[in-house]
XYZ file of C-alpha atoms in Angstrom:
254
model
C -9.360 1.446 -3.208
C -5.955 1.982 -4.357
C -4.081 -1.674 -5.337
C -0.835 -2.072 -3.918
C 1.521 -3.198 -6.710
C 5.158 -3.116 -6.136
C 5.947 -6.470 -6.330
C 7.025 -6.755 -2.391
C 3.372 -7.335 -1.080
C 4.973 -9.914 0.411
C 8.149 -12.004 1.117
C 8.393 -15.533 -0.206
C 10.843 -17.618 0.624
C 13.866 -18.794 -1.483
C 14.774 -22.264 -2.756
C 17.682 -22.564 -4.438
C 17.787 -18.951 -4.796
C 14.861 -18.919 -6.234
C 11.953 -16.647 -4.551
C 8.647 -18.588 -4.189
C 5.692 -17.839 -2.907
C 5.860 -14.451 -3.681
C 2.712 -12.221 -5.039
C 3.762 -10.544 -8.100
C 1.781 -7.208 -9.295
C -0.803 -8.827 -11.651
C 0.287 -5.962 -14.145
C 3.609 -7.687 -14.725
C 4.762 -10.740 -16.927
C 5.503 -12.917 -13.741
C 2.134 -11.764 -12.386
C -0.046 -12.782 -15.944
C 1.508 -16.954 -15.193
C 0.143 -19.710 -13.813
C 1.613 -20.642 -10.627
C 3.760 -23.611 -12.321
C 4.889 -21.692 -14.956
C 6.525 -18.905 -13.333
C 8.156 -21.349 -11.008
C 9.903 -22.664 -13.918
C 10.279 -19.110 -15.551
C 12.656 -18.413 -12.538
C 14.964 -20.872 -12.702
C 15.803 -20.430 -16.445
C 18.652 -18.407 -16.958
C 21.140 -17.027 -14.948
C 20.981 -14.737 -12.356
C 22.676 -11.591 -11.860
C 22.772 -8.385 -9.739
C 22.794 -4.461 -10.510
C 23.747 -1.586 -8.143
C 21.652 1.665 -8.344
C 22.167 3.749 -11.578
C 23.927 0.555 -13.317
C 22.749 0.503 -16.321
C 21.496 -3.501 -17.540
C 21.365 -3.132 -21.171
C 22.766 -0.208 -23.838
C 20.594 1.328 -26.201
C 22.048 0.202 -29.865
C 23.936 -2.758 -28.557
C 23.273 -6.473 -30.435
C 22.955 -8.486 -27.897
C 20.121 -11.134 -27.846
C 19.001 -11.832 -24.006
C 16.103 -10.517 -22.210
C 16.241 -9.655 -18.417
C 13.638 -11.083 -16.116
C 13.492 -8.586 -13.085
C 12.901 -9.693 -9.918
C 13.451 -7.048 -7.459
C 13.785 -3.353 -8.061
C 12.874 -0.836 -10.290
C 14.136 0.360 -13.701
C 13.817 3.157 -16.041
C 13.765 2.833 -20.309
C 15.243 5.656 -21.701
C 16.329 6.659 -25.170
C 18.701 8.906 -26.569
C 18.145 11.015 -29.804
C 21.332 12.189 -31.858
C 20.443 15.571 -30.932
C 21.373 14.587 -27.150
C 17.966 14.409 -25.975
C 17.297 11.852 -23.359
C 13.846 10.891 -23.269
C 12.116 8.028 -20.659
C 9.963 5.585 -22.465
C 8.628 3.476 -19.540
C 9.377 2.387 -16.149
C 9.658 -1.571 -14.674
C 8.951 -3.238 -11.507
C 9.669 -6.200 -10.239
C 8.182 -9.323 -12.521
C 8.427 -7.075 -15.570
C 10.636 -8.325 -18.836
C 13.046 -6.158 -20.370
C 14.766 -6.416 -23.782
C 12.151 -8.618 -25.767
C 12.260 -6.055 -28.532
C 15.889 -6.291 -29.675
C 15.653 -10.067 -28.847
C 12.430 -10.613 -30.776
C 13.567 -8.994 -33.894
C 17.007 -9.189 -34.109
C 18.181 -5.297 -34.154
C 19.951 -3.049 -31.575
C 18.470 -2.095 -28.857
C 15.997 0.731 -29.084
C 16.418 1.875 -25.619
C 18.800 1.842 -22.298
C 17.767 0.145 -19.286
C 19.053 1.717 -15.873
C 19.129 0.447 -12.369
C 16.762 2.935 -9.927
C 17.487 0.635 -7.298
C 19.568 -2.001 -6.503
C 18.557 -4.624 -8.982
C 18.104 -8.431 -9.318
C 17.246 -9.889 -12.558
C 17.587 -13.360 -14.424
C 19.529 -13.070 -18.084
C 17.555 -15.553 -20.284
C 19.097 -15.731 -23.822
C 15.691 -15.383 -26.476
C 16.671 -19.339 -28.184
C 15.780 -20.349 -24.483
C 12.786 -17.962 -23.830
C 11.261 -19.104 -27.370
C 11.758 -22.390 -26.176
C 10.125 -22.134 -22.789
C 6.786 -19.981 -24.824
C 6.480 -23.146 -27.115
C 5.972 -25.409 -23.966
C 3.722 -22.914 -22.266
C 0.838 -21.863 -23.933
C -0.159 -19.601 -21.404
C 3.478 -17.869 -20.845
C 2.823 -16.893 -24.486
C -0.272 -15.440 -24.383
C 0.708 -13.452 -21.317
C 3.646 -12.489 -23.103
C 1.025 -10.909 -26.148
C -0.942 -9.343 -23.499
C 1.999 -7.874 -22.266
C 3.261 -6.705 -25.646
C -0.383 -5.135 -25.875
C -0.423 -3.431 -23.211
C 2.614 -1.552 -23.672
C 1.831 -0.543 -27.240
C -1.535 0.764 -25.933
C 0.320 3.072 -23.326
C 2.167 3.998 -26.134
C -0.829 4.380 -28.202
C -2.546 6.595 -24.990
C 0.087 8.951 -25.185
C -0.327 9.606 -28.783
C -3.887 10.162 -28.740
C -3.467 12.756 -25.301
C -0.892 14.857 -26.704
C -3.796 15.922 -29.775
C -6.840 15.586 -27.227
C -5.864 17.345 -23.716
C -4.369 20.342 -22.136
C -1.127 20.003 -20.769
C -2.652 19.767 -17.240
C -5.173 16.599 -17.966
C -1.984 14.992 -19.779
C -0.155 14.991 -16.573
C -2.731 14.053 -14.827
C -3.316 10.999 -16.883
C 0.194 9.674 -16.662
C 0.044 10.251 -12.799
C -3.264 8.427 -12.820
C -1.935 5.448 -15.019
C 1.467 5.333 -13.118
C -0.544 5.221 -9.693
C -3.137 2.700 -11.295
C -0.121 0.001 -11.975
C 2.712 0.747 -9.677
C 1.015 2.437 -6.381
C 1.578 1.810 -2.971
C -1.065 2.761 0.097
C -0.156 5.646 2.011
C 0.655 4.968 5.662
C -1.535 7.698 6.957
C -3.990 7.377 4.149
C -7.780 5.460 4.019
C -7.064 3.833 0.927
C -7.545 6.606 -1.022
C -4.256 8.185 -0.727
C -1.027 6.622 -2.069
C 2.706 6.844 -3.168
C 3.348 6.669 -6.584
C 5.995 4.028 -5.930
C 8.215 4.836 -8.231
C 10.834 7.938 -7.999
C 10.795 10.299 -11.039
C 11.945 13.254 -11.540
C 10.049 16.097 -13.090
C 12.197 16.266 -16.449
C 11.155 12.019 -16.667
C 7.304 13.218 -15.861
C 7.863 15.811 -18.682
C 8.999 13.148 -21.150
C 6.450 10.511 -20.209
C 3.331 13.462 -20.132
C 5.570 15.140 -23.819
C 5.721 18.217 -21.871
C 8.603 20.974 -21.817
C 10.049 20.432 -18.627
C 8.511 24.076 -17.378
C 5.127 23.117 -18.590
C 5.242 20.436 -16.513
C 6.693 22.060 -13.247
C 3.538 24.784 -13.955
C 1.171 21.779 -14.536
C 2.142 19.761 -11.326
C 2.262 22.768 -9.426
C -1.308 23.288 -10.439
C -2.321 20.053 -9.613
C -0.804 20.304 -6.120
C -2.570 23.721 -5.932
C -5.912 21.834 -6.900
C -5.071 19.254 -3.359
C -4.767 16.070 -6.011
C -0.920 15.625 -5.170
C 1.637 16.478 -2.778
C 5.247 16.798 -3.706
C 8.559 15.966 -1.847
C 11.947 15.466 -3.289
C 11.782 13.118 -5.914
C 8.436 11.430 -4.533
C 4.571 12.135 -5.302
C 1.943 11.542 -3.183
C -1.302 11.151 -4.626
C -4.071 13.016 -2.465
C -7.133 11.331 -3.788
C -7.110 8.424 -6.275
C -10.306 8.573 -7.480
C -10.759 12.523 -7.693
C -7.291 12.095 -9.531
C -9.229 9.495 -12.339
C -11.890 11.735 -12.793
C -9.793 14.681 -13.527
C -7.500 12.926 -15.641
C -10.440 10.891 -17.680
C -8.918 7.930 -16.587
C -11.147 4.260 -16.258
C -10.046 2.379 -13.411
C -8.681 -0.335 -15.538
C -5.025 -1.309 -15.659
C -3.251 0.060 -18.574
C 0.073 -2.257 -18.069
């Protein structure tokens, strides 16, 4: 059965601007807290508001904040002197953005951008540090987080020697639908959007594919009935057909 994780399962209601009640994807920092924790989480910092395309922080800058998201979507990308944009990663809702930089005190490695209309809470790291040291669990969610992300990165790595350019798509469609999926309307649970809106240059940098390898390769796998394709939006056919092509485990690898 296909999760649905896009951090609006389902509306909470605000207190002092603060949303409550609210189920966040268990794939995301908000979603790894206690119940008393996050409520405290959100109402450190200050909150702020991004328009589609904005983008919330600048690869190289020195700036020492990290960016609690609470609504929206975002996209990591980084830029090579050559001129080559490349995306790194994409967050939802409940995800934390910017704890590199912040962590170890050096510029940005990447630029965050706005897919949405974005709300977020600016925490400066002296605070965040502070609020890990009271809450034990906050910083162990905060290492599994960290985890996680390297073993995405580490996943990649590891595909682009082991797999055809084909499975390698597949296996970043099948680990994008695993953590940011939503249920398709006229599906059975085994049908879903992917949730979030890439286009096929982004699916080319995530998979490390020339852009018209992967146009060939997703064309192949719509050819093969595992996706179906409309502007800037996936559909994926059959989740678990999807995992077994792609030699995916149904774990989540976020």
């Amino acid at each position: 059965m296909v999760r649905r994780l896009n951090g609006e399962l389902r509306r909470g209601v605000r207190s002092s601007g603060v949303l409550v009640n609210h189920v966040w994807p268990p794939s995301t920092f908000l979603g790894r807290l206690r119940n008393t924790t996050r409520e405290e989480l959100l109402g450190q910092g200050t909150p702020i508001a991004y328009p589609t395309h904005r983008a919330l922080l600048q690869q190289g800058d020195d700036s020492r904040h990290v960016l609690l998201i609470t609504r929206g979507v975002v996209k990591v990308v980084a830029s090579a002197e050559s001129g080559y944009d490349m995306l790194l990663a994409v967050r939802i809702a409940g995800d934390l953005v910017g704890e590199m930089a912040a962590f170890e005190e050096r510029p940005r490695s990447g630029t965050v951008i706005a897919c949405s209309d974005v709300t977020a809470r600016i925490i400066q790291v002296q605070a965040l540090e502070t609020f890990l040291t009271r809450h034990p669990d906050a910083m162990r969610a905060i290492l599994q987080m960290l985890c996680a992300r390297l073993r995405w990165a580490n996943r990649r790595r590891v595909d682009f020697q082991a797999y055809d350019s084909l499975t390698r798509l597949a296996r970043v469609l099948a680990e994008l639908c695993q953590a940011y999926a939503q249920p398709a309307p006229d599906g059975d649970g085994r049908r879903c959007d992917l949730g979030v809106t890439l286009t096929q240059k982004e699916l080319a940098s995530l998979a490390g594919l020339k852009l018209n390898t992967a146009e060939k390769s997703l064309a192949a796998l719509t050819a093969q009935g595992l996706v179906e394709r409309s502007y800037r939006n996936i559909t994926i056919c059959d989740v678990p057909k999807l995992m077994e092509f792609a030699k995916v485990v149904a774990d989540n690898p976020y």
